[in-house]
């Protein structure tokens, strides 16, 4: 058993485990999770409240047994709010945005010497926010198409909050310049100054950006897992799916704004290209997922379905199949086969795209872990997913499509070796 290194966990002097429910800050700390080790790439990990966090130096050294040992000592953890990877990501993100805005202002002043500094700043902030939102919407399908993009998904929340702050700054400068210098209230002026709804060229595009900013605010304000836990994953996910509605509003906001103030074909081309890229990536990811859902599976007399052959599954990875409308992840590890629901309890992440790390199925999105033979997270965590019975016949894996209750132990099928 490898040595467990817990640099981020602090055991208090008053070691008490009398309460079966960990404190609130413990739940917040454990959400700082790691990306799964994919494609054989080495990553390093430390612990924050029991969840894995990558630090990019050496192979992961953590185990379910180690987590249980920590839980047996104490359930009182000091919340860890950051890690080296997130610091590096945020530094790169802030530097990139600052360089973009600075370059935009410099080129804008050179190409349009009569433009005011406020106008250039409004355009720089707005274009940077819109570009960032395009990147956010591309990350999801890119991860489904290629696992090498998963580190971007791990840090996508920070990009989302930064995008909202850019949009807020853009909106504040715009509101001041165009609506705060008159007699009417700036917000009333924003919503009522232009009523040319019948004219495409003069359509009131500014309120569209305002409503999109409200959606981005709601998403940024509820981005922390505190809200995910209290709103429930389904409600939280529905709220954050509004990003597509916000994107549609911003596409209309930017497009109609260009019609009223710009005539450059390059801007139009860039706008069309960004929309086409987002749509193409989502379509490609949808088609890939559709192949899994439409695959047919043979049945035997016991209602088991033929899933795949053992040699189709790489060691410690999974094969995902769809049975009765539910996706199941079939893992091969240590000469055994286990099957569990493909849906992570955190944000519905695809467990079958993750890997077994030190005995635990690890979600590739945020590092949530489950024991493959029970579908339960190692103590002190309480998340559970459904398990499925399997059997092996001449190297072919057969799966009972009826899910067992979450956390139900199922004996793993043994792989016969030559």
Short mmCIF file of C-alpha atoms in Angstrom, two decimals:
data_model
loop_
_atom_site.label_atom_id
_atom_site.label_comp_id
_atom_site.label_asym_id
_atom_site.label_seq_id
_atom_site.Cartn_x
_atom_site.Cartn_y
_atom_site.Cartn_z
CA UNK A 1 0.00 0.00 0.00
CA UNK A 2 1.50 3.34 -0.97
CA UNK A 3 2.13 5.90 1.69
CA UNK A 4 -0.70 8.41 2.09
CA UNK A 5 0.37 12.02 1.90
CA UNK A 6 -2.14 14.54 3.22
CA UNK A 7 -0.57 18.01 3.12
CA UNK A 8 -3.93 19.76 2.95
CA UNK A 9 -5.68 17.95 5.83
CA UNK A 10 -5.38 19.26 9.36
CA UNK A 11 -6.46 17.12 12.31
CA UNK A 12 -7.62 19.30 15.22
CA UNK A 13 -6.30 18.78 18.73
CA UNK A 14 -9.81 17.99 19.96
CA UNK A 15 -10.26 14.73 18.10
CA UNK A 16 -13.94 13.98 18.26
CA UNK A 17 -16.00 11.88 15.87
CA UNK A 18 -19.15 11.80 17.96
CA UNK A 19 -21.26 13.46 15.26
CA UNK A 20 -21.94 11.23 12.23
CA UNK A 21 -22.49 14.26 10.04
CA UNK A 22 -19.38 16.21 8.98
CA UNK A 23 -19.53 20.00 9.44
CA UNK A 24 -20.51 22.28 6.58
CA UNK A 25 -17.00 23.47 5.86
CA UNK A 26 -15.94 19.86 5.45
CA UNK A 27 -18.46 19.41 2.65
CA UNK A 28 -17.16 22.53 0.96
CA UNK A 29 -13.55 21.43 1.28
CA UNK A 30 -14.09 18.01 -0.22
CA UNK A 31 -15.50 19.48 -3.41
CA UNK A 32 -12.05 20.63 -4.46
CA UNK A 33 -11.49 17.58 -6.62
CA UNK A 34 -8.98 16.30 -9.13
CA UNK A 35 -9.10 15.33 -12.73
CA UNK A 36 -8.72 11.63 -13.30
CA UNK A 37 -5.47 10.25 -14.61
CA UNK A 38 -6.25 9.68 -18.31
CA UNK A 39 -4.33 8.11 -21.11
CA UNK A 40 -1.54 6.96 -18.82
CA UNK A 41 -0.36 10.51 -18.13
CA UNK A 42 1.26 11.01 -14.75
CA UNK A 43 -0.21 13.56 -12.38
CA UNK A 44 0.47 14.31 -8.75
CA UNK A 45 -2.16 14.64 -6.12
CA UNK A 46 -2.65 16.02 -2.69
CA UNK A 47 -5.78 15.86 -0.57
CA UNK A 48 -8.30 18.54 0.29
CA UNK A 49 -10.99 17.27 2.61
CA UNK A 50 -10.50 13.77 1.23
CA UNK A 51 -10.96 14.58 -2.48
CA UNK A 52 -8.06 14.44 -4.90
CA UNK A 53 -6.35 17.56 -6.23
CA UNK A 54 -3.82 17.51 -9.04
CA UNK A 55 -0.48 19.26 -8.78
CA UNK A 56 1.21 17.96 -11.97
CA UNK A 57 4.48 16.57 -10.62
CA UNK A 58 4.50 12.86 -9.78
CA UNK A 59 2.12 9.85 -9.90
CA UNK A 60 -0.98 9.91 -7.71
CA UNK A 61 -0.51 8.38 -4.27
CA UNK A 62 -3.88 7.98 -2.60
CA UNK A 63 -6.24 5.13 -1.85
CA UNK A 64 -9.70 4.33 -0.60
CA UNK A 65 -8.12 2.58 2.38
CA UNK A 66 -6.15 5.72 3.10
CA UNK A 67 -9.32 7.79 3.00
CA UNK A 68 -10.97 5.41 5.44
CA UNK A 69 -7.98 5.70 7.79
CA UNK A 70 -8.33 9.48 7.74
CA UNK A 71 -12.06 9.24 8.37
CA UNK A 72 -11.48 6.97 11.34
CA UNK A 73 -9.22 9.56 12.96
CA UNK A 74 -11.45 12.60 12.57
CA UNK A 75 -14.15 14.06 10.38
CA UNK A 76 -13.22 17.65 11.22
CA UNK A 77 -11.28 19.12 8.33
CA UNK A 78 -10.01 22.61 7.66
CA UNK A 79 -11.49 23.86 4.38
CA UNK A 80 -8.96 24.17 1.57
CA UNK A 81 -10.02 26.86 -0.87
CA UNK A 82 -7.26 26.72 -3.47
CA UNK A 83 -4.48 24.57 -4.92
CA UNK A 84 -1.42 25.09 -7.08
CA UNK A 85 -3.17 24.10 -10.28
CA UNK A 86 -6.00 26.59 -9.78
CA UNK A 87 -3.56 29.35 -8.89
CA UNK A 88 -1.60 28.72 -12.08
CA UNK A 89 -4.82 28.54 -14.09
CA UNK A 90 -6.18 31.79 -12.64
CA UNK A 91 -2.86 33.56 -13.20
CA UNK A 92 -2.80 32.44 -16.83
CA UNK A 93 -6.46 33.41 -17.24
CA UNK A 94 -6.01 36.89 -15.77
CA UNK A 95 -2.82 37.45 -17.78
CA UNK A 96 -4.49 36.38 -21.02
CA UNK A 97 -7.51 38.62 -20.48
CA UNK A 98 -5.32 41.57 -19.52
CA UNK A 99 -3.17 41.10 -22.63
CA UNK A 100 -6.27 40.89 -24.82
CA UNK A 101 -7.78 44.08 -23.41
CA UNK A 102 -4.46 45.95 -23.59
CA UNK A 103 -3.85 44.85 -27.17
CA UNK A 104 -7.42 45.73 -28.15
CA UNK A 105 -7.09 49.22 -26.68
CA UNK A 106 -3.75 49.82 -28.40
CA UNK A 107 -4.95 48.64 -31.81
CA UNK A 108 -8.25 50.46 -31.40
CA UNK A 109 -6.51 53.75 -30.63
CA UNK A 110 -4.26 53.27 -33.66
CA UNK A 111 -7.00 52.26 -36.12
CA UNK A 112 -9.66 54.64 -34.77
CA UNK A 113 -7.86 57.72 -33.42
CA UNK A 114 -11.13 59.64 -33.02
CA UNK A 115 -12.67 57.03 -30.71
CA UNK A 116 -12.88 57.93 -27.04
CA UNK A 117 -11.13 55.89 -24.37
CA UNK A 118 -14.51 54.95 -22.87
CA UNK A 119 -15.75 53.60 -26.20
CA UNK A 120 -12.62 51.53 -26.73
CA UNK A 121 -12.79 50.15 -23.20
CA UNK A 122 -16.47 49.21 -23.64
CA UNK A 123 -15.64 47.33 -26.84
CA UNK A 124 -12.57 45.64 -25.35
CA UNK A 125 -14.42 44.38 -22.28
CA UNK A 126 -17.47 43.29 -24.26
CA UNK A 127 -15.53 41.43 -26.93
CA UNK A 128 -13.36 39.71 -24.32
CA UNK A 129 -16.45 38.57 -22.38
CA UNK A 130 -18.14 37.26 -25.54
CA UNK A 131 -14.98 35.43 -26.60
CA UNK A 132 -14.68 33.86 -23.13
CA UNK A 133 -18.29 32.67 -23.26
CA UNK A 134 -17.60 31.00 -26.59
CA UNK A 135 -14.64 29.20 -25.01
CA UNK A 136 -16.82 28.08 -22.08
CA UNK A 137 -19.41 26.59 -24.42
CA UNK A 138 -16.71 24.79 -26.42
CA UNK A 139 -15.07 23.13 -23.42
CA UNK A 140 -17.91 20.68 -22.72
CA UNK A 141 -18.13 19.08 -26.18
CA UNK A 142 -14.35 19.15 -26.57
CA UNK A 143 -14.01 17.02 -23.43
CA UNK A 144 -16.51 14.50 -24.79
CA UNK A 145 -14.53 14.30 -28.03
CA UNK A 146 -11.02 14.26 -26.53
CA UNK A 147 -10.13 13.65 -22.87
CA UNK A 148 -7.04 15.87 -23.13
CA UNK A 149 -9.32 18.89 -22.68
CA UNK A 150 -10.48 17.74 -19.22
CA UNK A 151 -8.16 20.13 -17.32
CA UNK A 152 -10.13 23.00 -18.88
CA UNK A 153 -13.36 21.53 -17.58
CA UNK A 154 -11.93 21.20 -14.07
CA UNK A 155 -11.37 24.97 -13.94
CA UNK A 156 -14.35 26.10 -16.06
CA UNK A 157 -16.16 27.69 -13.11
CA UNK A 158 -13.38 30.23 -12.65
CA UNK A 159 -13.60 31.13 -16.33
CA UNK A 160 -17.35 31.54 -15.98
CA UNK A 161 -17.03 33.92 -13.04
CA UNK A 162 -14.35 35.90 -14.88
CA UNK A 163 -16.64 36.13 -17.91
CA UNK A 164 -19.43 37.55 -15.77
CA UNK A 165 -17.09 40.14 -14.24
CA UNK A 166 -15.97 41.23 -17.71
CA UNK A 167 -19.60 41.50 -18.81
CA UNK A 168 -20.46 43.44 -15.67
CA UNK A 169 -17.66 45.94 -16.30
CA UNK A 170 -18.74 46.27 -19.94
CA UNK A 171 -22.34 46.86 -18.89
CA UNK A 172 -21.42 49.37 -16.18
CA UNK A 173 -19.33 51.50 -18.56
CA UNK A 174 -22.03 51.29 -21.23
CA UNK A 175 -24.80 52.24 -18.81
CA UNK A 176 -22.84 55.25 -17.63
CA UNK A 177 -21.84 56.48 -21.08
CA UNK A 178 -25.19 56.02 -22.81
CA UNK A 179 -27.83 56.33 -20.08
CA UNK A 180 -26.48 57.95 -16.90
CA UNK A 181 -26.03 61.49 -18.16
CA UNK A 182 -29.70 62.27 -18.82
CA UNK A 183 -32.67 63.09 -16.61
CA UNK A 184 -34.14 59.56 -16.54
CA UNK A 185 -33.02 56.75 -14.30
CA UNK A 186 -30.24 54.87 -16.14
CA UNK A 187 -32.00 51.49 -15.93
CA UNK A 188 -35.34 52.96 -17.02
CA UNK A 189 -33.55 54.64 -19.91
CA UNK A 190 -31.85 51.37 -20.84
CA UNK A 191 -35.17 49.56 -21.10
CA UNK A 192 -37.31 52.29 -22.65
CA UNK A 193 -35.11 54.74 -24.59
CA UNK A 194 -35.23 52.72 -27.82
CA UNK A 195 -38.56 51.16 -28.84
CA UNK A 196 -37.85 50.45 -32.51
CA UNK A 197 -38.80 46.79 -32.22
CA UNK A 198 -40.05 46.65 -35.81
CA UNK A 199 -36.70 47.75 -37.26
CA UNK A 200 -33.85 45.25 -37.60
CA UNK A 201 -31.19 47.90 -38.13
CA UNK A 202 -32.37 49.99 -35.16
CA UNK A 203 -33.55 47.21 -32.86
CA UNK A 204 -32.97 47.93 -29.12
CA UNK A 205 -30.06 45.51 -28.64
CA UNK A 206 -28.85 46.84 -25.28
CA UNK A 207 -31.63 45.27 -23.15
CA UNK A 208 -30.73 41.89 -24.65
CA UNK A 209 -27.23 42.18 -23.19
CA UNK A 210 -28.72 43.30 -19.85
CA UNK A 211 -30.91 40.19 -19.57
CA UNK A 212 -27.99 37.96 -20.58
CA UNK A 213 -25.90 39.58 -17.82
CA UNK A 214 -28.57 38.73 -15.26
CA UNK A 215 -28.34 35.05 -16.25
CA UNK A 216 -24.54 35.13 -16.04
CA UNK A 217 -24.84 36.72 -12.60
CA UNK A 218 -27.13 33.93 -11.37
CA UNK A 219 -24.68 31.33 -12.69
CA UNK A 220 -21.66 33.03 -11.13
CA UNK A 221 -23.44 33.54 -7.81
CA UNK A 222 -24.44 29.86 -7.62
CA UNK A 223 -21.22 28.39 -9.00
CA UNK A 224 -20.03 27.13 -5.61
CA UNK A 225 -20.96 23.60 -4.54
CA UNK A 226 -22.81 25.03 -1.55
CA UNK A 227 -25.59 25.94 -3.98
CA UNK A 228 -25.29 22.66 -5.87
CA UNK A 229 -25.90 20.78 -2.63
CA UNK A 230 -28.79 22.96 -1.42
CA UNK A 231 -30.58 23.49 -4.72
CA UNK A 232 -30.16 19.77 -5.59
CA UNK A 233 -28.15 18.73 -8.67
CA UNK A 234 -31.16 18.68 -11.00
CA UNK A 235 -32.30 22.22 -10.17
CA UNK A 236 -28.71 23.50 -10.18
CA UNK A 237 -28.07 21.90 -13.57
CA UNK A 238 -31.28 23.35 -15.01
CA UNK A 239 -30.27 26.80 -13.81
CA UNK A 240 -26.84 26.55 -15.38
CA UNK A 241 -28.28 25.29 -18.66
CA UNK A 242 -29.61 28.83 -19.05
CA UNK A 243 -26.13 29.67 -20.33
CA UNK A 244 -27.36 28.69 -23.79
CA UNK A 245 -30.23 31.17 -23.54
CA UNK A 246 -27.74 33.82 -22.38
CA UNK A 247 -25.52 32.96 -25.35
CA UNK A 248 -28.44 33.39 -27.75
CA UNK A 249 -29.23 36.77 -26.20
CA UNK A 250 -25.61 37.87 -26.51
CA UNK A 251 -25.39 36.70 -30.12
CA UNK A 252 -28.42 38.91 -30.88
CA UNK A 253 -26.97 41.72 -28.75
CA UNK A 254 -23.62 41.70 -30.55
CA UNK A 255 -25.06 41.11 -34.02
CA UNK A 256 -27.64 43.89 -33.81
CA UNK A 257 -25.06 46.17 -32.22
CA UNK A 258 -22.70 45.58 -35.16
CA UNK A 259 -25.48 46.39 -37.59
CA UNK A 260 -25.95 49.77 -35.96
CA UNK A 261 -22.33 50.84 -35.52
CA UNK A 262 -19.92 48.78 -37.63
CA UNK A 263 -19.58 47.90 -41.30
CA UNK A 264 -16.42 45.80 -41.19
CA UNK A 265 -16.78 42.40 -42.92
CA UNK A 266 -14.06 40.98 -40.65
CA UNK A 267 -16.21 41.48 -37.58
CA UNK A 268 -19.14 39.77 -39.26
CA UNK A 269 -16.90 36.88 -40.34
CA UNK A 270 -15.52 36.48 -36.81
CA UNK A 271 -19.04 36.47 -35.41
CA UNK A 272 -20.23 33.81 -37.85
CA UNK A 273 -17.12 31.69 -37.25
CA UNK A 274 -17.57 31.71 -33.47
CA UNK A 275 -21.21 30.64 -33.71
CA UNK A 276 -20.36 27.96 -36.27
CA UNK A 277 -17.60 26.56 -34.05
CA UNK A 278 -19.87 26.26 -31.01
CA UNK A 279 -22.64 24.59 -33.02
CA UNK A 280 -20.27 22.21 -34.83
CA UNK A 281 -18.60 20.98 -31.64
CA UNK A 282 -21.94 20.39 -29.93
CA UNK A 283 -23.24 18.52 -32.97
CA UNK A 284 -20.12 16.34 -33.14
CA UNK A 285 -20.37 15.47 -29.44
CA UNK A 286 -24.09 14.69 -29.81
CA UNK A 287 -23.44 12.33 -32.71
CA UNK A 288 -20.77 10.51 -30.70
CA UNK A 289 -23.15 10.07 -27.78
CA UNK A 290 -25.95 8.97 -30.11
CA UNK A 291 -23.90 6.00 -31.32
CA UNK A 292 -23.72 4.69 -27.75
CA UNK A 293 -27.47 5.05 -27.20
CA UNK A 294 -28.44 3.41 -30.50
CA UNK A 295 -26.18 0.35 -30.24
CA UNK A 296 -28.15 -2.93 -30.17
CA UNK A 297 -27.33 -5.69 -27.66
CA UNK A 298 -28.11 -9.40 -27.83
CA UNK A 299 -30.10 -10.97 -24.95
CA UNK A 300 -29.81 -14.41 -23.36
CA UNK A 301 -32.46 -16.54 -21.66
CA UNK A 302 -31.84 -14.84 -18.32
CA UNK A 303 -32.49 -11.35 -19.75
CA UNK A 304 -28.79 -10.47 -19.58
CA UNK A 305 -27.53 -8.44 -22.54
CA UNK A 306 -24.24 -8.92 -24.34
CA UNK A 307 -22.20 -5.83 -23.50
CA UNK A 308 -18.71 -6.30 -24.94
CA UNK A 309 -15.69 -8.57 -24.85
CA UNK A 310 -13.23 -8.35 -21.99
CA UNK A 311 -10.33 -7.45 -24.28
CA UNK A 312 -12.23 -4.36 -25.49
CA UNK A 313 -11.76 -2.67 -22.11
CA UNK A 314 -8.33 -1.28 -21.17
CA UNK A 315 -7.13 -2.09 -17.66
CA UNK A 316 -8.67 0.24 -15.03
CA UNK A 317 -10.89 1.88 -17.64
CA UNK A 318 -14.49 1.29 -18.70
CA UNK A 319 -16.73 0.53 -21.63
CA UNK A 320 -19.98 2.53 -21.66
CA UNK A 321 -23.12 0.95 -23.07
CA UNK A 322 -26.76 2.02 -23.06
CA UNK A 323 -29.47 -0.39 -21.87
CA UNK A 324 -33.12 0.51 -21.42
CA UNK A 325 -32.25 4.18 -21.86
CA UNK A 326 -29.63 4.19 -19.08
CA UNK A 327 -25.89 4.32 -19.59
CA UNK A 328 -23.80 1.81 -17.70
CA UNK A 329 -20.03 1.92 -17.15
CA UNK A 330 -18.38 -1.52 -17.16
CA UNK A 331 -14.92 -1.38 -15.54
CA UNK A 332 -12.06 -3.89 -15.78
CA UNK A 333 -9.55 -3.86 -12.94
CA UNK A 334 -7.27 -6.32 -11.16
CA UNK A 335 -8.73 -9.32 -13.00
CA UNK A 336 -12.33 -8.33 -12.19
CA UNK A 337 -15.35 -6.80 -13.94
CA UNK A 338 -17.83 -4.46 -12.22
CA UNK A 339 -20.64 -2.34 -13.63
CA UNK A 340 -22.25 0.78 -12.20
CA UNK A 341 -24.27 3.76 -13.35
CA UNK A 342 -22.41 6.11 -15.66
CA UNK A 343 -23.86 9.17 -13.92
CA UNK A 344 -21.83 10.80 -11.13
CA UNK A 345 -23.87 12.13 -8.21
CA UNK A 346 -22.03 15.46 -8.24
CA UNK A 347 -22.82 17.08 -11.59
CA UNK A 348 -23.96 14.05 -13.62
CA UNK A 349 -20.42 13.60 -14.91
CA UNK A 350 -19.61 10.51 -17.05
CA UNK A 351 -18.00 7.98 -14.71
CA UNK A 352 -17.25 5.69 -17.65
CA UNK A 353 -14.87 8.27 -19.05
CA UNK A 354 -12.87 8.22 -15.84
CA UNK A 355 -10.41 5.70 -14.46
CA UNK A 356 -9.97 3.49 -11.41
CA UNK A 357 -7.38 5.14 -9.18
CA UNK A 358 -6.20 3.20 -6.13
CA UNK A 359 -9.30 1.04 -6.14
CA UNK A 360 -11.87 3.80 -6.73
CA UNK A 361 -13.77 4.77 -9.86
CA UNK A 362 -12.82 8.44 -10.21
CA UNK A 363 -15.05 10.86 -12.09
CA UNK A 364 -13.11 12.76 -14.76
CA UNK A 365 -14.91 16.01 -14.07
CA UNK A 366 -14.21 16.77 -10.41
CA UNK A 367 -12.66 13.65 -8.91
CA UNK A 368 -15.67 12.17 -7.06
CA UNK A 369 -14.92 8.54 -6.22
CA UNK A 370 -16.91 5.31 -5.89
CA UNK A 371 -15.95 1.74 -4.99
CA UNK A 372 -16.60 -0.34 -8.14
CA UNK A 373 -18.14 -3.34 -6.32
CA UNK A 374 -20.62 -1.27 -4.25
CA UNK A 375 -21.15 2.00 -6.11
CA UNK A 376 -20.63 3.82 -2.80
CA UNK A 377 -18.10 6.53 -2.06
CA UNK A 378 -15.47 5.55 0.51
CA UNK A 379 -16.23 6.84 4.05
CA UNK A 380 -16.81 9.49 5.25
CA UNK A 381 -18.48 10.40 1.94
CA UNK A 382 -22.05 9.27 1.36
CA UNK A 383 -22.67 9.48 -2.39
CA UNK A 384 -23.93 6.27 -4.01
CA UNK A 385 -24.73 5.17 -7.56
CA UNK A 386 -26.61 2.15 -8.88
CA UNK A 387 -24.75 -1.10 -9.49
CA UNK A 388 -25.44 -3.88 -12.03
CA UNK A 389 -24.86 -7.64 -12.03
CA UNK A 390 -22.47 -9.05 -14.60
CA UNK A 391 -21.27 -12.47 -15.74
CA UNK A 392 -18.54 -13.70 -18.05
CA UNK A 393 -19.00 -16.40 -20.68
CA UNK A 394 -16.06 -17.26 -22.93
CA UNK A 395 -14.57 -13.78 -22.66
CA UNK A 396 -17.92 -12.03 -23.33
CA UNK A 397 -19.36 -9.74 -20.65
CA UNK A 398 -23.09 -10.12 -20.03
CA UNK A 399 -24.95 -7.42 -18.10
CA UNK A 400 -28.23 -7.52 -16.21
CA UNK A 401 -29.91 -4.30 -17.40
CA UNK A 402 -31.95 -3.96 -14.20
CA UNK A 403 -30.18 -1.45 -11.89
CA UNK A 404 -29.80 -2.36 -8.24
CA UNK A 405 -30.44 0.24 -5.52
CA UNK A 406 -27.60 2.77 -5.14
CA UNK A 407 -24.77 1.40 -3.03
CA UNK A 408 -25.80 -2.26 -3.38
CA UNK A 409 -22.73 -4.56 -3.18
CA UNK A 410 -22.34 -6.84 -6.19
CA UNK A 411 -19.74 -9.58 -6.48
CA UNK A 412 -17.36 -8.72 -9.30
CA UNK A 413 -17.03 -11.16 -12.21
CA UNK A 414 -13.61 -12.81 -12.31
CA UNK A 415 -11.61 -12.62 -15.52
CA UNK A 416 -10.05 -15.95 -16.41
CA UNK A 417 -6.42 -15.63 -17.43
CA UNK A 418 -4.42 -18.06 -19.52
#
